[in-house]
Short mmCIF file of C-alpha atoms in Angstrom, two decimals:
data_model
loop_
_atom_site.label_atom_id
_atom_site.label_comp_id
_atom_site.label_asym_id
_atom_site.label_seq_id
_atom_site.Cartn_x
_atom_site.Cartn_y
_atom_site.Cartn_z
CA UNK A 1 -112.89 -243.72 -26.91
CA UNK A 2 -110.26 -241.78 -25.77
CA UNK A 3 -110.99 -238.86 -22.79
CA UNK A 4 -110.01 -235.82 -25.22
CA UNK A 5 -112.19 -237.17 -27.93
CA UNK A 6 -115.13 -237.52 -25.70
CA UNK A 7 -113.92 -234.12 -23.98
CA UNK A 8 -114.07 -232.23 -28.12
CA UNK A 9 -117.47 -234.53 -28.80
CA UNK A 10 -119.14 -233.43 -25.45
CA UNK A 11 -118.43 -230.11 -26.08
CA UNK A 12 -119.49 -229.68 -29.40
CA UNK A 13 -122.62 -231.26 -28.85
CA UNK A 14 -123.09 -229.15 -25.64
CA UNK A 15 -121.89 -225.62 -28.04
CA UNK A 16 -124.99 -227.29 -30.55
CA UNK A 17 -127.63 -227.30 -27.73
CA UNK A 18 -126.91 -223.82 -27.01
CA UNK A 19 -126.45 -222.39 -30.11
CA UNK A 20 -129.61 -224.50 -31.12
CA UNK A 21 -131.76 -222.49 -28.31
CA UNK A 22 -129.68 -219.31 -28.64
CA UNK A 23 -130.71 -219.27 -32.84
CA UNK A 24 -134.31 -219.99 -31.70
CA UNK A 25 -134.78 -217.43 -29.34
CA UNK A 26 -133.57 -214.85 -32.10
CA UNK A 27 -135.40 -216.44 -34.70
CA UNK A 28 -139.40 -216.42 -32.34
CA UNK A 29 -138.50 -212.97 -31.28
CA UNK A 30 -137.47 -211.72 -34.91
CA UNK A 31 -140.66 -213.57 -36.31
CA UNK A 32 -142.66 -212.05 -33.67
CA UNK A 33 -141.51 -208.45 -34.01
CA UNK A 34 -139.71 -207.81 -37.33
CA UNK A 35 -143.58 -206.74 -38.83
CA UNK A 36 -144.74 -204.70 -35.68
CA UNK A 37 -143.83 -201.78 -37.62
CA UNK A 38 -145.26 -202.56 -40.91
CA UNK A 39 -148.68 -203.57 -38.99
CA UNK A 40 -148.99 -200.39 -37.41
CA UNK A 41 -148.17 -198.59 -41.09
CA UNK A 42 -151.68 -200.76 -42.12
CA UNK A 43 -153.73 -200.04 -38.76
CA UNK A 44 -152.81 -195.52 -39.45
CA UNK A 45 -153.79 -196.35 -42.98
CA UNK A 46 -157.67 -198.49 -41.45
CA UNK A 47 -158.01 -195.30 -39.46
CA UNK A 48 -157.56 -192.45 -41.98
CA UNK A 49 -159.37 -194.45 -44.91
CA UNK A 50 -162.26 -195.05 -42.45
CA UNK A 51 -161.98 -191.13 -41.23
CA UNK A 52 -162.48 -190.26 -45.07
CA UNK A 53 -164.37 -192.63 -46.71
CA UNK A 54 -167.21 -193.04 -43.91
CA UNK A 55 -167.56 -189.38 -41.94
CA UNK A 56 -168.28 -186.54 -43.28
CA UNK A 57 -165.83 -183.74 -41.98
CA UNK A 58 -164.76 -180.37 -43.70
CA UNK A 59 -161.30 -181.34 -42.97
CA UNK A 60 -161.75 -184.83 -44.86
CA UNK A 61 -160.26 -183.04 -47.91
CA UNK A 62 -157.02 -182.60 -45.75
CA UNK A 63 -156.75 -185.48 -44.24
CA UNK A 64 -156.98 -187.06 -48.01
CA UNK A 65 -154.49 -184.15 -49.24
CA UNK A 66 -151.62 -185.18 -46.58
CA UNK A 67 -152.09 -188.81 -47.06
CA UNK A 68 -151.41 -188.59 -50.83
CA UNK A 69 -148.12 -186.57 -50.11
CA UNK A 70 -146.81 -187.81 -46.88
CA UNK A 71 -147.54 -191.20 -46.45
CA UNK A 72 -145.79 -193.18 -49.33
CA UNK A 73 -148.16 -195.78 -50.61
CA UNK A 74 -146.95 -199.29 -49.91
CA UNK A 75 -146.77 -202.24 -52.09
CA UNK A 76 -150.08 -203.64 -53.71
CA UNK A 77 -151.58 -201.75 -51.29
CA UNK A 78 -155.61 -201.89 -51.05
CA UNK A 79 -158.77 -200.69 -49.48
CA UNK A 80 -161.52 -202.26 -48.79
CA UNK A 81 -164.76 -201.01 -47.22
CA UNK A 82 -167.43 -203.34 -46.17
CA UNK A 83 -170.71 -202.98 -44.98
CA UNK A 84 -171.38 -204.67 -41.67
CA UNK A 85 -173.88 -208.05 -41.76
CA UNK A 86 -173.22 -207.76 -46.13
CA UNK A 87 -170.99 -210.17 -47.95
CA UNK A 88 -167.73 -210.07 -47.83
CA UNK A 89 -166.06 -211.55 -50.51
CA UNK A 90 -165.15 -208.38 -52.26
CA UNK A 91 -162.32 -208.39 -50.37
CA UNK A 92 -159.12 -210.37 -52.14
CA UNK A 93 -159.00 -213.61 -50.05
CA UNK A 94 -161.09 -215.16 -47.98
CA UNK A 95 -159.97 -214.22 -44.31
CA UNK A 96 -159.85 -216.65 -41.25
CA UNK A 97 -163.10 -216.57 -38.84
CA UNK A 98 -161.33 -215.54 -36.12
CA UNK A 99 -160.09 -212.05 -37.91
CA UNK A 100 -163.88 -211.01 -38.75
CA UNK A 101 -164.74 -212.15 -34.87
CA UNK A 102 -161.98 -209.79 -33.55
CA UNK A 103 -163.47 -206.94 -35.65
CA UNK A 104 -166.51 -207.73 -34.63
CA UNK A 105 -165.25 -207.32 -30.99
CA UNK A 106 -164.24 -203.77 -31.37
CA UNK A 107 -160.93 -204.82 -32.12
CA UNK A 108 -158.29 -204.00 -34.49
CA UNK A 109 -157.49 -207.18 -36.65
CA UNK A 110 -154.45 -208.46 -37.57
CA UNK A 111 -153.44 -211.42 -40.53
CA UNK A 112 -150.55 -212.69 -42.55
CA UNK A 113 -150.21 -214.79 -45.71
CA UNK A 114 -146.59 -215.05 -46.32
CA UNK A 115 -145.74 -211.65 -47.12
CA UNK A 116 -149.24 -210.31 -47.90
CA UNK A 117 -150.59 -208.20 -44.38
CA UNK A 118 -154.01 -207.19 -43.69
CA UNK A 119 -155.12 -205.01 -41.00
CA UNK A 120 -158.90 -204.46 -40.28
CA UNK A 121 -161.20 -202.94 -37.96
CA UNK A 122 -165.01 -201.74 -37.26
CA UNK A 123 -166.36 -198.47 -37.75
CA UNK A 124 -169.96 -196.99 -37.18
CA UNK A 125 -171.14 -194.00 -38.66
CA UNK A 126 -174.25 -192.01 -38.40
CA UNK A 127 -176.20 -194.30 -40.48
CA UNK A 128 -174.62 -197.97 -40.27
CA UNK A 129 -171.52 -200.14 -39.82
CA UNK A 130 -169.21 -200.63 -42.06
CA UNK A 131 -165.78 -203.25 -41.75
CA UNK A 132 -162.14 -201.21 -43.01
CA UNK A 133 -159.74 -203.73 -44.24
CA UNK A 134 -156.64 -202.74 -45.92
CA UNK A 135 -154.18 -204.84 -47.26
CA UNK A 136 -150.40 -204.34 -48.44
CA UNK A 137 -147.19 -206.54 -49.28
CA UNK A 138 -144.07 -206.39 -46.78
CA UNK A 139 -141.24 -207.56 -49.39
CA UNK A 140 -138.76 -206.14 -47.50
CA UNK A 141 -139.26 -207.37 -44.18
CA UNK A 142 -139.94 -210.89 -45.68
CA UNK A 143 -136.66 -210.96 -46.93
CA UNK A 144 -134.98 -209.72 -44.29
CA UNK A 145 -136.36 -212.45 -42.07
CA UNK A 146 -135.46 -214.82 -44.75
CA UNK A 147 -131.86 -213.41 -45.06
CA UNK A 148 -131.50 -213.49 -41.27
CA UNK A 149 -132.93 -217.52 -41.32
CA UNK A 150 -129.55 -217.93 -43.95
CA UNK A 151 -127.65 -216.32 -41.30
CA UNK A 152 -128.83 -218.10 -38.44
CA UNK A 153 -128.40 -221.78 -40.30
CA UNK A 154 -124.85 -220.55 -41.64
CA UNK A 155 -123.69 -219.20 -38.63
CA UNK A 156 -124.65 -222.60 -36.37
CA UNK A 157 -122.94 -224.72 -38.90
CA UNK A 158 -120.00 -222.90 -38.41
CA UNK A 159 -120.07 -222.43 -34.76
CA UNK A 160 -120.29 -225.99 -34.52
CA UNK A 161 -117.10 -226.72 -36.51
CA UNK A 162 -114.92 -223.68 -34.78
CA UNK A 163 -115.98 -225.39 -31.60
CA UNK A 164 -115.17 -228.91 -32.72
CA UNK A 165 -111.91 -227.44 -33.54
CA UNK A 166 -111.38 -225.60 -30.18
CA UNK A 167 -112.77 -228.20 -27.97
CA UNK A 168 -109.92 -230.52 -29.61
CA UNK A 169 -107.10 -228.29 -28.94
CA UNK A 170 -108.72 -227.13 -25.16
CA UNK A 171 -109.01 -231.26 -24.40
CA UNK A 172 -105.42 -231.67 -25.74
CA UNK A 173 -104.18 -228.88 -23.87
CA UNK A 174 -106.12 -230.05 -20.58
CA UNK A 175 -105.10 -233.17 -20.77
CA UNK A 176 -101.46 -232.84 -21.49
CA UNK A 177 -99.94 -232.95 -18.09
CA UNK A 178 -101.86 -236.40 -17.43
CA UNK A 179 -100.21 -237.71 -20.83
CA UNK A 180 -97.17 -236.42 -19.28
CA UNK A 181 -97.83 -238.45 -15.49
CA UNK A 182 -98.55 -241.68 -17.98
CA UNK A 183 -95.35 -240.89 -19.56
CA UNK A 184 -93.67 -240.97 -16.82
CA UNK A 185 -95.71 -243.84 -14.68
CA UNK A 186 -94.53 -246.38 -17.57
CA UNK A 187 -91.34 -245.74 -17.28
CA UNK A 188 -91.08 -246.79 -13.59
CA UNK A 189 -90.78 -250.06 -12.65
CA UNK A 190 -89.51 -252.46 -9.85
CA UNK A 191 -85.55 -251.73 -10.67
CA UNK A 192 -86.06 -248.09 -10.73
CA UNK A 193 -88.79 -247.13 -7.69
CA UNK A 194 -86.83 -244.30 -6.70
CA UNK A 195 -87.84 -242.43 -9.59
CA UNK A 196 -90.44 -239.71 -8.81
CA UNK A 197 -92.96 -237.75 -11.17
CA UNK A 198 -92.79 -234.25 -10.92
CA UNK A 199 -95.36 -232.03 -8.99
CA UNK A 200 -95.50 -228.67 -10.71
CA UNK A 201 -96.25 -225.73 -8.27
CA UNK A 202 -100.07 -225.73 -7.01
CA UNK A 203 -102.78 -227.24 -5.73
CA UNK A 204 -104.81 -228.20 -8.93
CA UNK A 205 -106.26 -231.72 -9.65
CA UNK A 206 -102.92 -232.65 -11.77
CA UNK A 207 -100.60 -231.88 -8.97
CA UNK A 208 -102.58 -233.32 -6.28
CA UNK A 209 -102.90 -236.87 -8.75
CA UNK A 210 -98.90 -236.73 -9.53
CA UNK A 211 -98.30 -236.05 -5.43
CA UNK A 212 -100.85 -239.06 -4.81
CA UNK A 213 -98.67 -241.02 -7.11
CA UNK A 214 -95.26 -239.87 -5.53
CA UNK A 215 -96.89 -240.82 -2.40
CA UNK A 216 -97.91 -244.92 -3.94
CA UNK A 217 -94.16 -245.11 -4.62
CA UNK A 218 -93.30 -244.09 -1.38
CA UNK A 219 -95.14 -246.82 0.37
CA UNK A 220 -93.95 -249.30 -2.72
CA UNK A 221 -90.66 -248.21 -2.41
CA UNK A 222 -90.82 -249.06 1.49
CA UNK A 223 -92.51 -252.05 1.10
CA UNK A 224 -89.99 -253.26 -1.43
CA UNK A 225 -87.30 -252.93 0.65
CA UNK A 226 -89.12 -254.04 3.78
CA UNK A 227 -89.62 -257.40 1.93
CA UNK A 228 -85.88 -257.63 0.90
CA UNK A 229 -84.78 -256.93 4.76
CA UNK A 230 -87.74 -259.52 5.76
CA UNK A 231 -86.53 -262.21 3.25
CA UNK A 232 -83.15 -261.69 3.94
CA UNK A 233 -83.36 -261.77 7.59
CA UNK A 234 -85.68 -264.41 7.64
CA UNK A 235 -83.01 -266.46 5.65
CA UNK A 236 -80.75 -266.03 8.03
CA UNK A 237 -82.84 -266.60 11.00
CA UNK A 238 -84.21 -269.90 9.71
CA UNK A 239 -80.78 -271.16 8.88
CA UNK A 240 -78.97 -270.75 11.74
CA UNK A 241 -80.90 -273.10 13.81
CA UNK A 242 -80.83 -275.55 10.21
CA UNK A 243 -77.16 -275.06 10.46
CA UNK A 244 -76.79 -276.40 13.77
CA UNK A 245 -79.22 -278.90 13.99
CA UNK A 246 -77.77 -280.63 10.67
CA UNK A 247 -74.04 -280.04 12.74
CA UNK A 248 -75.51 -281.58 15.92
CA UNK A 249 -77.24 -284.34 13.97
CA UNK A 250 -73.84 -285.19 12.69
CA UNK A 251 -72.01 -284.63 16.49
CA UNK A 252 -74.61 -287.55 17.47
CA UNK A 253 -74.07 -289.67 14.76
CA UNK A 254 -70.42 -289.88 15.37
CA UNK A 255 -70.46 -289.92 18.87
CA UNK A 256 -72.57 -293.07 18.45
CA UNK A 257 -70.27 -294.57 21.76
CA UNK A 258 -70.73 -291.19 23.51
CA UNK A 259 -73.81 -291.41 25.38
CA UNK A 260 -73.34 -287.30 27.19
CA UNK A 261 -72.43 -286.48 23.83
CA UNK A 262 -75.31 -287.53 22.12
CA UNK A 263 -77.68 -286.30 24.74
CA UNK A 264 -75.66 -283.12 24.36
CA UNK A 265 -76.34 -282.70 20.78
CA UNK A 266 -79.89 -283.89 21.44
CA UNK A 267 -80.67 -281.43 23.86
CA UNK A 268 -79.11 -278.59 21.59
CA UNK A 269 -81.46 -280.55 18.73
CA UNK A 270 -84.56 -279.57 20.93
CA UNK A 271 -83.56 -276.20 21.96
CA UNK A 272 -82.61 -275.07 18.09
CA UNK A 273 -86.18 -277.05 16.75
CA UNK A 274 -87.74 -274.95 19.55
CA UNK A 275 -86.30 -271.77 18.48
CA UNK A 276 -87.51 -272.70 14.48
CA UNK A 277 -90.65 -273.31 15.26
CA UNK A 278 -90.89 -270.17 17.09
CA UNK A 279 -89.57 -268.23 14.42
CA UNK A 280 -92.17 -269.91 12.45
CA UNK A 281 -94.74 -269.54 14.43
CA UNK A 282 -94.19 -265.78 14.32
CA UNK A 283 -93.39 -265.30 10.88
CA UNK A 284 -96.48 -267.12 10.15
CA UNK A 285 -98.62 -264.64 12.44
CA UNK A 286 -96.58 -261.82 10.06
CA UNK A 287 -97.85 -262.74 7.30
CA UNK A 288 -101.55 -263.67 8.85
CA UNK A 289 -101.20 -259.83 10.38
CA UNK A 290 -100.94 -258.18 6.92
CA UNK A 291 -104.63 -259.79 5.56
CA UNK A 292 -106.86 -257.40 5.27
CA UNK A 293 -109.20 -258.83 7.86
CA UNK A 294 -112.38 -259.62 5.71
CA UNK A 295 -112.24 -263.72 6.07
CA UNK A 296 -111.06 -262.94 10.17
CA UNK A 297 -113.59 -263.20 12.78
CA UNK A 298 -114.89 -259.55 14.21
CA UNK A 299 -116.82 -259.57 17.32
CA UNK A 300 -117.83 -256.92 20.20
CA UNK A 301 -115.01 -256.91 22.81
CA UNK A 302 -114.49 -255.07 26.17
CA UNK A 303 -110.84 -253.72 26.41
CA UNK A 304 -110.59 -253.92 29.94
CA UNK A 305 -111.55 -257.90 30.36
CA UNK A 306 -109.33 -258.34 27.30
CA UNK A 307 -106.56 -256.93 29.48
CA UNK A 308 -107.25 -259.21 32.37
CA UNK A 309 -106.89 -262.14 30.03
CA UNK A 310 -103.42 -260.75 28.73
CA UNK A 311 -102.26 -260.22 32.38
CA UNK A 312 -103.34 -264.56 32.98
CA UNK A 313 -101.53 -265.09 29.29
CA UNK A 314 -98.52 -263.15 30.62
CA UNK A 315 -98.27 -264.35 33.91
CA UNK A 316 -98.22 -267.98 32.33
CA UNK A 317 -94.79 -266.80 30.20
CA UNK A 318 -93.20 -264.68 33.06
CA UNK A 319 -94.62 -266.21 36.07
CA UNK A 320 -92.25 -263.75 38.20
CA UNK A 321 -93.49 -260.21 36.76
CA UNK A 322 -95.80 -257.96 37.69
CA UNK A 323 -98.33 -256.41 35.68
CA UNK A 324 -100.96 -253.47 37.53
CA UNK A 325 -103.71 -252.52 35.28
CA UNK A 326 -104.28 -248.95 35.97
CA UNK A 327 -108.50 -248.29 35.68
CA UNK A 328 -108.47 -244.73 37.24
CA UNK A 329 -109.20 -243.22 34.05
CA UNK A 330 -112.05 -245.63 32.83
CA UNK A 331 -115.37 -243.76 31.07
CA UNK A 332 -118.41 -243.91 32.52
CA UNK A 333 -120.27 -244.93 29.64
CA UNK A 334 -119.76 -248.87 28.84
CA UNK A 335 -119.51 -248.28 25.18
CA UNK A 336 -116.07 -246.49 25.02
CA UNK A 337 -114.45 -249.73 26.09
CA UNK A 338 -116.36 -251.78 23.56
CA UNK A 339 -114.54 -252.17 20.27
CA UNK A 340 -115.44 -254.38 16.93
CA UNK A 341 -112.24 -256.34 16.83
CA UNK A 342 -110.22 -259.21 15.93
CA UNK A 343 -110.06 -260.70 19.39
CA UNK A 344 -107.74 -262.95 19.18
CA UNK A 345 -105.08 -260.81 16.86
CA UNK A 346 -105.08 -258.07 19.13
CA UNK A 347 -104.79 -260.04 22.18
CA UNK A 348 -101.12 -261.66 20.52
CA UNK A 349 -100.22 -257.84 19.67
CA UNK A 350 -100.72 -256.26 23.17
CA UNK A 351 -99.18 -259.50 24.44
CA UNK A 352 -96.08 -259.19 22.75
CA UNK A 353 -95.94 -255.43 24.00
CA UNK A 354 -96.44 -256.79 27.64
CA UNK A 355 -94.46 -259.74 27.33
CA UNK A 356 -91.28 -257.02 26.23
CA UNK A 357 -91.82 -254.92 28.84
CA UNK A 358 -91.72 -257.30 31.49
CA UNK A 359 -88.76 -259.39 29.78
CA UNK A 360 -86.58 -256.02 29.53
CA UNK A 361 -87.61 -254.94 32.85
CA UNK A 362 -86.13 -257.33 34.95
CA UNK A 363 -89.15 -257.88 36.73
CA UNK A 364 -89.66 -254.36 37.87
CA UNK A 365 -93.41 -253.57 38.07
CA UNK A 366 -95.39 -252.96 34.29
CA UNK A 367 -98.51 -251.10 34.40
CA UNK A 368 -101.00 -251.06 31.71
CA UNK A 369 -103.01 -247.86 31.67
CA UNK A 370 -106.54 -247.54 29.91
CA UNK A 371 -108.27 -244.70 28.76
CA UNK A 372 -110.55 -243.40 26.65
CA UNK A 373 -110.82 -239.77 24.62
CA UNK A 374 -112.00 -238.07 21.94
CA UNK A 375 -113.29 -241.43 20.35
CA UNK A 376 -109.74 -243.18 20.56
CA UNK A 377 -109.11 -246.02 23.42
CA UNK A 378 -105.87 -245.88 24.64
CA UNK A 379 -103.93 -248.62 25.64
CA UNK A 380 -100.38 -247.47 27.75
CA UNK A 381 -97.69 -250.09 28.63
CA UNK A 382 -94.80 -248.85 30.93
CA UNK A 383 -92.12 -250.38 32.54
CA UNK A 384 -88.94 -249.79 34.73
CA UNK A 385 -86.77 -251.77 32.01
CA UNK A 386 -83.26 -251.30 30.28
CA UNK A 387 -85.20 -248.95 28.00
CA UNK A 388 -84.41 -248.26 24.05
CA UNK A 389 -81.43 -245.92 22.59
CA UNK A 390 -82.58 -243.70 20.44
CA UNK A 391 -80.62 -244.50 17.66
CA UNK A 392 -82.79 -247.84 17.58
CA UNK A 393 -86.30 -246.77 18.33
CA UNK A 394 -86.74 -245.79 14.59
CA UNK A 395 -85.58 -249.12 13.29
CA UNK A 396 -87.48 -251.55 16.46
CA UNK A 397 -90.81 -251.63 14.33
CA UNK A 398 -88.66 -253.56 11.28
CA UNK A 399 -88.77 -257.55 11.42
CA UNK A 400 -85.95 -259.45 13.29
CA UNK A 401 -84.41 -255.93 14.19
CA UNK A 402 -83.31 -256.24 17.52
CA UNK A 403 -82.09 -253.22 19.89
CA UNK A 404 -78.44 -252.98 20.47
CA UNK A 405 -78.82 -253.36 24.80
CA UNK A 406 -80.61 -256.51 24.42
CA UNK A 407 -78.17 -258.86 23.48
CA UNK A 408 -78.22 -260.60 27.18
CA UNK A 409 -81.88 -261.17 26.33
CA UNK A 410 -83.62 -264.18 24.39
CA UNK A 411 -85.63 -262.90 21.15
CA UNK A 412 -86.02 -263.04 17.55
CA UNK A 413 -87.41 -259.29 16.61
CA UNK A 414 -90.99 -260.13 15.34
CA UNK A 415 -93.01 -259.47 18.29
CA UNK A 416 -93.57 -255.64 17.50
CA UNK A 417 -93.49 -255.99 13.63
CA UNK A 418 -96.26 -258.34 14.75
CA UNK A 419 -98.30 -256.19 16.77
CA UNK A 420 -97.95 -253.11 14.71
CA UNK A 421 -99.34 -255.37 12.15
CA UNK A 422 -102.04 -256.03 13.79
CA UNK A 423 -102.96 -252.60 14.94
CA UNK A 424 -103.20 -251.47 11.97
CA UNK A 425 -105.13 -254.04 10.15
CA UNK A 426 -107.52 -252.30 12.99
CA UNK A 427 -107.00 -249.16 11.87
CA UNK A 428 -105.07 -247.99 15.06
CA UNK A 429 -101.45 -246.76 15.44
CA UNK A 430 -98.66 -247.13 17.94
CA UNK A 431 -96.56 -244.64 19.88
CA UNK A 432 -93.31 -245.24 21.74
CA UNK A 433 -91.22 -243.36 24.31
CA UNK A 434 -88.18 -244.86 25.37
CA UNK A 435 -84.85 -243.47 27.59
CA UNK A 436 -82.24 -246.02 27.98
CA UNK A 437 -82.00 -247.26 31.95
CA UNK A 438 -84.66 -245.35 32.76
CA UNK A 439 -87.57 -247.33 30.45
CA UNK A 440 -90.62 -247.72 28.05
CA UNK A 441 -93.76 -246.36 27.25
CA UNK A 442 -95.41 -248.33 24.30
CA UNK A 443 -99.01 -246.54 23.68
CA UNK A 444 -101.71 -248.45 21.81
CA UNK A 445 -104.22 -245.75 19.81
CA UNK A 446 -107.84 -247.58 18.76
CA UNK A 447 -110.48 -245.96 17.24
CA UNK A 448 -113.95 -246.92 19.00
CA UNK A 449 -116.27 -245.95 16.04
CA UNK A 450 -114.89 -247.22 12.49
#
């Protein structure tokens, strides 16, 4: 069922309820009240027929004389006196139990048959007791209450269909600017990302949902084209060392005589298979980097042992840096250095970040700084290196992007792609600040309670 259908059903229903109770409510209190008057009529008429028929008073006469010309006689209306303990079926219809026990209480009495009243109540002269009842018919108030049950009826009927009809058009209208965002959703697809929805002015749940949206093709439009530079990069990475190795395997073959030669081309063989398998090898961790780290192994890890192992892992790769860890700033409390992580992943990311800065640093000291604050560990790499122009620092975070200084140093551009992978699949971030000559600060932002 569609939303503005169950929107118009819901609210009609909802309009029933209330109109249901609101109908009842007028209809008990109507009932209840609508013969007040009319019982009160009977209960003056008990007292004055009791005052004339049972006491004798010189002003009896009167009393008679003003009732006859001021108090209009009402329909059918009858009197009947009983004497108390006699029979009483002289009166017109038998009466419930609980009316003769209320008169007997010293009570007035009140009952109803349809429209028929009766009002009764006990009276004691100077001899015995006797039981006034008078009766009368209400034809007016009966109908009045009927006509207002028509009303009631009539009136929910229709107050169900007008708001049937307005919940339709109030859904419809409601809903129209999210018919318009589907509209416009199908319209985009993978040839035409850079098409946007448009965000009217405001901050209502419609704007917000067509921002959110602008916002999904934002990141789809980025990763789009991050894919296109990665596959067409990649291309070209992996077929330059193809290219040469299927040159160099044809160099050997014809230089068959040519023993240098062949252990020329040989040697270039190695060093380009070398260079593809690295380029492999990182491309593969890429793509491992972008899982979403549910099938990876989390454990418990301390940040500062971690960084002794890097500093080993480092020293292995550039056995003539060196690396200071900086533990000045450590916490006090053990469990700011402790983070759930993917031990292994972020050991290759901070590696790579290490393994930069003391490749572009010419051996000049690196120190890795660790602290912790405001429930974020923070992991600082600086060197003395060649440092970054700032024309490249927004682009050094893009695969196989290489800085334009670096060209008198070996690398493929996937190390910090890599690691910036891998911090976020962690649900960190990375900050850089870079002069050229001068060097690098590459900051690594965890958060210690996920």
């Amino acid at each position: 069922m569609e939303i503005a259908k169950k929107i118009t059903l819901l609210f009609a229903i909802l309009s029933a309820v209330i109109i249901s109770l609101l109908s009842g409510f007028v209809w008990y209190f109507s009932n209840e009240f609508a013969f007040e008057d009319f019982y009160k009529r009977l209960e003056a008429r008990v007292n004055i027929a009791a005052q004339i028929k049972l006491y004798e008073d010189d002003n009896n006469d009167v009393y008679a004389k003003m009732r006859n010309q001021y108090l209009e006689r009402l329909p059918s209306e009858k009197e009947f006196i009983i004497e108390a303990g006699s029979n009483q079926s002289t009166v017109d219809r038998e009466l419930p139990k609980v009316f003769y026990d209320r008169i007997n209480a010293g009570f007035m009495a009140r009952y109803r048959v349809d429209n028929h009243f009766y009002a009764g109540k006990f009276f004691k002269n100077s001899q015995q007791g006797y039981v006034v009842i008078v009766s009368a018919n209400d034809p007016f108030g009966f109908r009045e209450l009927k006509d207002l049950q028509k009303i009631l009826i009539i009136g929910f009927f229709l107050s169900i269909i007008l708001s049937f009809i307005v919940g339709w058009r109030f859904s419809n209208y409601m809903l129209m600017p999210l018919r318009n965002i589907i509209k416009s959703v199908k319209k985009i697809k993978a040839e035409n990302l850079h098409l946007r929805l448009d965000v009217k002015s405001g901050s209502d749940e419609m704007s917000q949902l067509a921002q959110t949206f602008n916002n999904m093709l934002n990141r789809l439009e980025t990763a789009f084209e991050t894919q296109n530079n990665f596959i067409s990069n990649a291309s070209h990475e992996l077929r330059t060392p193809l290219t040469i190795i299927s040159g160099e395997v044809e160099l050997a073959i014809k230089s068959k005589d040519d023993a240098e030669k062949q252990h020329k081309a040989l040697t270039k063989i190695k060093d380009e298979s070398d260079r593809l398998e690295h380029i492999l090898t990182s491309l593969l961790g890429l793509a491992q980097s972008g899982f979403n780290g549910k099938n990876q192994p989390w454990e418990e890890v301390r940040i500062d042992e971690l960084l002794w192992e890097i500093k080993a892992s480092v020293n292995q790769v550039h056995p003539n840096s060196r690396i200071d860890i900086d533990l000045n700033t450590l916490p006090d409390d053990d469990e700011q250095l402790t983070l759930k992580i993917n031990k292994n992943l972020i050991k290759l990311a901070i590696s790579n970040i290490v393994s930069n800065a003391c490749k572009y640093s010419n051996n000049n000291p690196v120190t890795i700084n660790l602290e912790s604050k405001a429930n974020t560990l923070s992991i600082a790499v600086t060197d003395l290196g060649i440092g970054i122009p700032q024309t490249d620092i927004q682009h050094i975070f893009e695969p196989f992007y290489r800085a334009s200084n670096t060209n008198d140093f070996k690398g493929y551009g996937v190390g910090l792609p890599l690691s910036l992978n891998i911090i976020r699949l962690h649900r960190g971030s990375i900050a850089i600040k870079s002069q050229e000559g001068i060097g690098t600060e590459i900051k690594v932002l965890l958060p210690i309670k996920g």
